[in-house]
Amino acid sequence: MRIAIDAMGGDHAPVSNVEGAIAAAQLWTDTEIILVGDEAELERLLAERTKPANVRVHHSSEVILADDEPVKAVRRKKDASMVVAGRLVKEKQAEAMISAGNTGALMATGLLVVGRMKGIERPALAPIIPTMNDQGVLALDLGANMDAKPEHLLQYAIMGSIYREKVYGVKKPRVGLLNVGTEAMKGNELTKETYPLLEQAPIRFIGNVESRDVLNGNCDVLVCDGFVGNILLKSLEGTAGALFSVLKQEFTRSWLTKLAASILMPGLKRLRSKMDYKEHGGAPLLGLDGIVIKAHGSSDATAVQNAVRQARAAIRNNFIETISSEISGK
């Protein structure tokens, strides 16, 4: 297996990507990790550490920045680390790529460089949302496309179900449709038209799911359009951040609350770990003709290593071939 990492992408690049690549390479010796980026800088960082034999550098001279306009950057910076990594996947020199860089640019790289899978109209961003039962829910689309048709949501449901089963080992994953109520005829025109399509699809559809129930883990795959999904994701992230901020303020008010905090600290750390994005690796862009994983912009070495684990599982289980066969009806 060959996995390309956009070594120059992310808030802590390239150090976090190099360290994550080394950790992954040491753990999985059957996988070749290709670090794409400035060769001189990457080789210097590798020389300062113990470089495994299954890590190599592929030089690129440009970097796509966080504030670059996505499509223009991909078209103009043809030797950017992200674009070059995508080209390695397109040319079958790598089976997967990982990037913690500009999300919009990665989407553009997926569409313009890697290309869409035959039969898929629009790819979807599919991160795992942590849940209270520790299983998480694969939610899609959470921001790749702001508008969608019922047929797009049907494809999201099929791709999400296959990904959940192949990569996470969930047998017959429960698929829910994000809506304002659980009744079949609730919602807007999009959800009303999508519901019967999901009922007839080759998936385990459990009906509508309300946003208040998402964290309880009542489904394994959650389907929605990118506009609603991104609002859901940002709301959950904001709520979690605000909650931990309030707890910190309350537990530092006096010596008594500090004492209480010391007693509760193990539990609070478990709660924070449960909601930690780093444990899930990254969000795949489903619907592309290659495995493309978007790691969190703030990914550290652990998150990068987990993204490699995720990519390996997708490669090992022939994820692309399985989706292609299901969509084409063969």
PDB file of N, CA, C and O in Angstrom, residues 188-222:
ATOM      1  N   ASN A 188     -38.448  19.604   4.621  1.00  0.00           N
ATOM      2  CA  ASN A 188     -38.623  20.404   3.413  1.00  0.00           C
ATOM      3  C   ASN A 188     -38.779  19.495   2.198  1.00  0.00           C
ATOM      4  O   ASN A 188     -38.815  18.274   2.321  1.00  0.00           O
ATOM      5  N   GLU A 189     -38.858  20.098   1.023  1.00  0.00           N
ATOM      6  CA  GLU A 189     -39.080  19.302  -0.184  1.00  0.00           C
ATOM      7  C   GLU A 189     -37.961  18.283  -0.409  1.00  0.00           C
ATOM      8  O   GLU A 189     -38.196  17.167  -0.867  1.00  0.00           O
ATOM      9  N   LEU A 190     -36.720  18.703  -0.084  1.00  0.00           N
ATOM     10  CA  LEU A 190     -35.578  17.816  -0.296  1.00  0.00           C
ATOM     11  C   LEU A 190     -35.713  16.533   0.524  1.00  0.00           C
ATOM     12  O   LEU A 190     -35.573  15.423  -0.002  1.00  0.00           O
ATOM     13  N   THR A 191     -35.983  16.681   1.820  1.00  0.00           N
ATOM     14  CA  THR A 191     -36.063  15.490   2.677  1.00  0.00           C
ATOM     15  C   THR A 191     -37.305  14.649   2.371  1.00  0.00           C
ATOM     16  O   THR A 191     -37.257  13.423   2.440  1.00  0.00           O
ATOM     17  N   LYS A 192     -38.401  15.315   2.004  1.00  0.00           N
ATOM     18  CA  LYS A 192     -39.624  14.570   1.665  1.00  0.00           C
ATOM     19  C   LYS A 192     -39.424  13.708   0.424  1.00  0.00           C
ATOM     20  O   LYS A 192     -39.937  12.588   0.348  1.00  0.00           O
ATOM     21  N   GLU A 193     -38.692  14.232  -0.540  1.00  0.00           N
ATOM     22  CA  GLU A 193     -38.446  13.481  -1.776  1.00  0.00           C
ATOM     23  C   GLU A 193     -37.351  12.424  -1.586  1.00  0.00           C
ATOM     24  O   GLU A 193     -37.337  11.405  -2.282  1.00  0.00           O
ATOM     25  N   THR A 194     -36.457  12.673  -0.644  1.00  0.00           N
ATOM     26  CA  THR A 194     -35.360  11.730  -0.402  1.00  0.00           C
ATOM     27  C   THR A 194     -35.823  10.503   0.363  1.00  0.00           C
ATOM     28  O   THR A 194     -35.345   9.385   0.117  1.00  0.00           O
ATOM     29  N   TYR A 195     -36.749  10.681   1.280  1.00  0.00           N
ATOM     30  CA  TYR A 195     -37.189   9.600   2.167  1.00  0.00           C
ATOM     31  C   TYR A 195     -37.560   8.320   1.406  1.00  0.00           C
ATOM     32  O   TYR A 195     -37.034   7.238   1.715  1.00  0.00           O
ATOM     33  N   PRO A 196     -38.472   8.391   0.419  1.00  0.00           N
ATOM     34  CA  PRO A 196     -38.841   7.146  -0.284  1.00  0.00           C
ATOM     35  C   PRO A 196     -37.683   6.528  -1.072  1.00  0.00           C
ATOM     36  O   PRO A 196     -37.639   5.299  -1.242  1.00  0.00           O
ATOM     37  N   LEU A 197     -36.744   7.350  -1.537  1.00  0.00           N
ATOM     38  CA  LEU A 197     -35.581   6.823  -2.247  1.00  0.00           C
ATOM     39  C   LEU A 197     -34.713   5.989  -1.315  1.00  0.00           C
ATOM     40  O   LEU A 197     -34.208   4.930  -1.701  1.00  0.00           O
ATOM     41  N   LEU A 198     -34.555   6.465  -0.073  1.00  0.00           N
ATOM     42  CA  LEU A 198     -33.750   5.731   0.895  1.00  0.00           C
ATOM     43  C   LEU A 198     -34.459   4.457   1.355  1.00  0.00           C
ATOM     44  O   LEU A 198     -33.812   3.453   1.653  1.00  0.00           O
ATOM     45  N   GLU A 199     -35.794   4.493   1.388  1.00  0.00           N
ATOM     46  CA  GLU A 199     -36.555   3.294   1.751  1.00  0.00           C
ATOM     47  C   GLU A 199     -36.319   2.161   0.755  1.00  0.00           C
ATOM     48  O   GLU A 199     -36.294   0.987   1.122  1.00  0.00           O
ATOM     49  N   GLN A 200     -36.140   2.529  -0.520  1.00  0.00           N
ATOM     50  CA  GLN A 200     -35.978   1.531  -1.581  1.00  0.00           C
ATOM     51  C   GLN A 200     -34.510   1.173  -1.845  1.00  0.00           C
ATOM     52  O   GLN A 200     -34.220   0.257  -2.614  1.00  0.00           O
ATOM     53  N   ALA A 201     -33.591   1.896  -1.216  1.00  0.00           N
ATOM     54  CA  ALA A 201     -32.159   1.692  -1.464  1.00  0.00           C
ATOM     55  C   ALA A 201     -31.651   0.425  -0.772  1.00  0.00           C
ATOM     56  O   ALA A 201     -32.244  -0.039   0.207  1.00  0.00           O
ATOM     57  N   PRO A 202     -30.543  -0.145  -1.253  1.00  0.00           N
ATOM     58  CA  PRO A 202     -29.975  -1.360  -0.644  1.00  0.00           C
ATOM     59  C   PRO A 202     -29.179  -1.042   0.617  1.00  0.00           C
ATOM     60  O   PRO A 202     -27.990  -1.344   0.733  1.00  0.00           O
ATOM     61  N   ILE A 203     -29.833  -0.398   1.572  1.00  0.00           N
ATOM     62  CA  ILE A 203     -29.212   0.006   2.833  1.00  0.00           C
ATOM     63  C   ILE A 203     -30.190  -0.284   3.969  1.00  0.00           C
ATOM     64  O   ILE A 203     -31.367  -0.578   3.724  1.00  0.00           O
ATOM     65  N   ARG A 204     -29.704  -0.181   5.194  1.00  0.00           N
ATOM     66  CA  ARG A 204     -30.574  -0.363   6.365  1.00  0.00           C
ATOM     67  C   ARG A 204     -31.053   1.020   6.817  1.00  0.00           C
ATOM     68  O   ARG A 204     -30.512   1.623   7.729  1.00  0.00           O
ATOM     69  N   PHE A 205     -32.103   1.500   6.182  1.00  0.00           N
ATOM     70  CA  PHE A 205     -32.626   2.838   6.466  1.00  0.00           C
ATOM     71  C   PHE A 205     -33.575   2.782   7.656  1.00  0.00           C
ATOM     72  O   PHE A 205     -34.522   2.006   7.678  1.00  0.00           O
ATOM     73  N   ILE A 206     -33.297   3.646   8.665  1.00  0.00           N
ATOM     74  CA  ILE A 206     -34.115   3.623   9.888  1.00  0.00           C
ATOM     75  C   ILE A 206     -35.055   4.822   9.980  1.00  0.00           C
ATOM     76  O   ILE A 206     -35.763   4.985  10.974  1.00  0.00           O
ATOM     77  N   GLY A 207     -35.076   5.678   8.937  1.00  0.00           N
ATOM     78  CA  GLY A 207     -35.980   6.815   8.939  1.00  0.00           C
ATOM     79  C   GLY A 207     -35.309   8.123   9.308  1.00  0.00           C
ATOM     80  O   GLY A 207     -34.085   8.256   9.266  1.00  0.00           O
ATOM     81  N   ASN A 208     -36.129   9.108   9.668  1.00  0.00           N
ATOM     82  CA  ASN A 208     -35.627  10.438  10.008  1.00  0.00           C
ATOM     83  C   ASN A 208     -34.977  10.455  11.392  1.00  0.00           C
ATOM     84  O   ASN A 208     -35.396   9.730  12.297  1.00  0.00           O
ATOM     85  N   VAL A 209     -33.967  11.307  11.522  1.00  0.00           N
ATOM     86  CA  VAL A 209     -33.267  11.488  12.795  1.00  0.00           C
ATOM     87  C   VAL A 209     -33.202  12.977  13.108  1.00  0.00           C
ATOM     88  O   VAL A 209     -32.838  13.781  12.245  1.00  0.00           O
ATOM     89  N   GLU A 210     -33.586  13.353  14.323  1.00  0.00           N
ATOM     90  CA  GLU A 210     -33.507  14.752  14.740  1.00  0.00           C
ATOM     91  C   GLU A 210     -32.111  15.064  15.262  1.00  0.00           C
ATOM     92  O   GLU A 210     -31.434  14.190  15.832  1.00  0.00           O
ATOM     93  N   SER A 211     -31.686  16.310  15.087  1.00  0.00           N
ATOM     94  CA  SER A 211     -30.332  16.693  15.475  1.00  0.00           C
ATOM     95  C   SER A 211     -30.070  16.499  16.964  1.00  0.00           C
ATOM     96  O   SER A 211     -28.941  16.208  17.362  1.00  0.00           O
ATOM     97  N   ARG A 212     -31.102  16.624  17.786  1.00  0.00           N
ATOM     98  CA  ARG A 212     -30.912  16.462  19.236  1.00  0.00           C
ATOM     99  C   ARG A 212     -30.554  15.033  19.611  1.00  0.00           C
ATOM    100  O   ARG A 212     -30.070  14.770  20.720  1.00  0.00           O
ATOM    101  N   ASP A 213     -30.794  14.087  18.705  1.00  0.00           N
ATOM    102  CA  ASP A 213     -30.520  12.680  18.990  1.00  0.00           C
ATOM    103  C   ASP A 213     -29.202  12.183  18.402  1.00  0.00           C
ATOM    104  O   ASP A 213     -28.814  11.035  18.660  1.00  0.00           O
ATOM    105  N   VAL A 214     -28.537  13.013  17.625  1.00  0.00           N
ATOM    106  CA  VAL A 214     -27.332  12.579  16.914  1.00  0.00           C
ATOM    107  C   VAL A 214     -26.256  12.087  17.871  1.00  0.00           C
ATOM    108  O   VAL A 214     -25.642  11.031  17.665  1.00  0.00           O
ATOM    109  N   LEU A 215     -26.016  12.834  18.960  1.00  0.00           N
ATOM    110  CA  LEU A 215     -24.943  12.463  19.888  1.00  0.00           C
ATOM    111  C   LEU A 215     -25.253  11.210  20.705  1.00  0.00           C
ATOM    112  O   LEU A 215     -24.366  10.657  21.342  1.00  0.00           O
ATOM    113  N   ASN A 216     -26.507  10.767  20.663  1.00  0.00           N
ATOM    114  CA  ASN A 216     -26.865   9.541  21.376  1.00  0.00           C
ATOM    115  C   ASN A 216     -26.494   8.293  20.581  1.00  0.00           C
ATOM    116  O   ASN A 216     -26.616   7.171  21.078  1.00  0.00           O
ATOM    117  N   GLY A 217     -26.061   8.495  19.330  1.00  0.00           N
ATOM    118  CA  GLY A 217     -25.629   7.362  18.519  1.00  0.00           C
ATOM    119  C   GLY A 217     -26.756   6.478  18.045  1.00  0.00           C
ATOM    120  O   GLY A 217     -26.604   5.258  17.973  1.00  0.00           O
ATOM    121  N   ASN A 218     -27.909   7.085  17.704  1.00  0.00           N
ATOM    122  CA  ASN A 218     -29.042   6.265  17.280  1.00  0.00           C
ATOM    123  C   ASN A 218     -28.967   5.836  15.812  1.00  0.00           C
ATOM    124  O   ASN A 218     -29.862   5.175  15.304  1.00  0.00           O
ATOM    125  N   CYS A 219     -27.901   6.234  15.109  1.00  0.00           N
ATOM    126  CA  CYS A 219     -27.658   5.727  13.759  1.00  0.00           C
ATOM    127  C   CYS A 219     -26.154   5.678  13.529  1.00  0.00           C
ATOM    128  O   CYS A 219     -25.383   6.308  14.255  1.00  0.00           O
ATOM    129  N   ASP A 220     -25.734   4.919  12.532  1.00  0.00           N
ATOM    130  CA  ASP A 220     -24.311   4.781  12.214  1.00  0.00           C
ATOM    131  C   ASP A 220     -23.889   5.702  11.076  1.00  0.00           C
ATOM    132  O   ASP A 220     -22.725   6.077  10.974  1.00  0.00           O
ATOM    133  N   VAL A 221     -24.846   6.040  10.216  1.00  0.00           N
ATOM    134  CA  VAL A 221     -24.609   6.947   9.081  1.00  0.00           C
ATOM    135  C   VAL A 221     -25.727   7.977   9.076  1.00  0.00           C
ATOM    136  O   VAL A 221     -26.906   7.618   9.149  1.00  0.00           O
ATOM    137  N   LEU A 222     -25.355   9.245   9.003  1.00  0.00           N
ATOM    138  CA  LEU A 222     -26.335  10.328   8.997  1.00  0.00           C
ATOM    139  C   LEU A 222     -26.236  11.070   7.669  1.00  0.00           C
ATOM    140  O   LEU A 222     -25.162  11.550   7.298  1.00  0.00           O
TER     141      LEU A 222
END
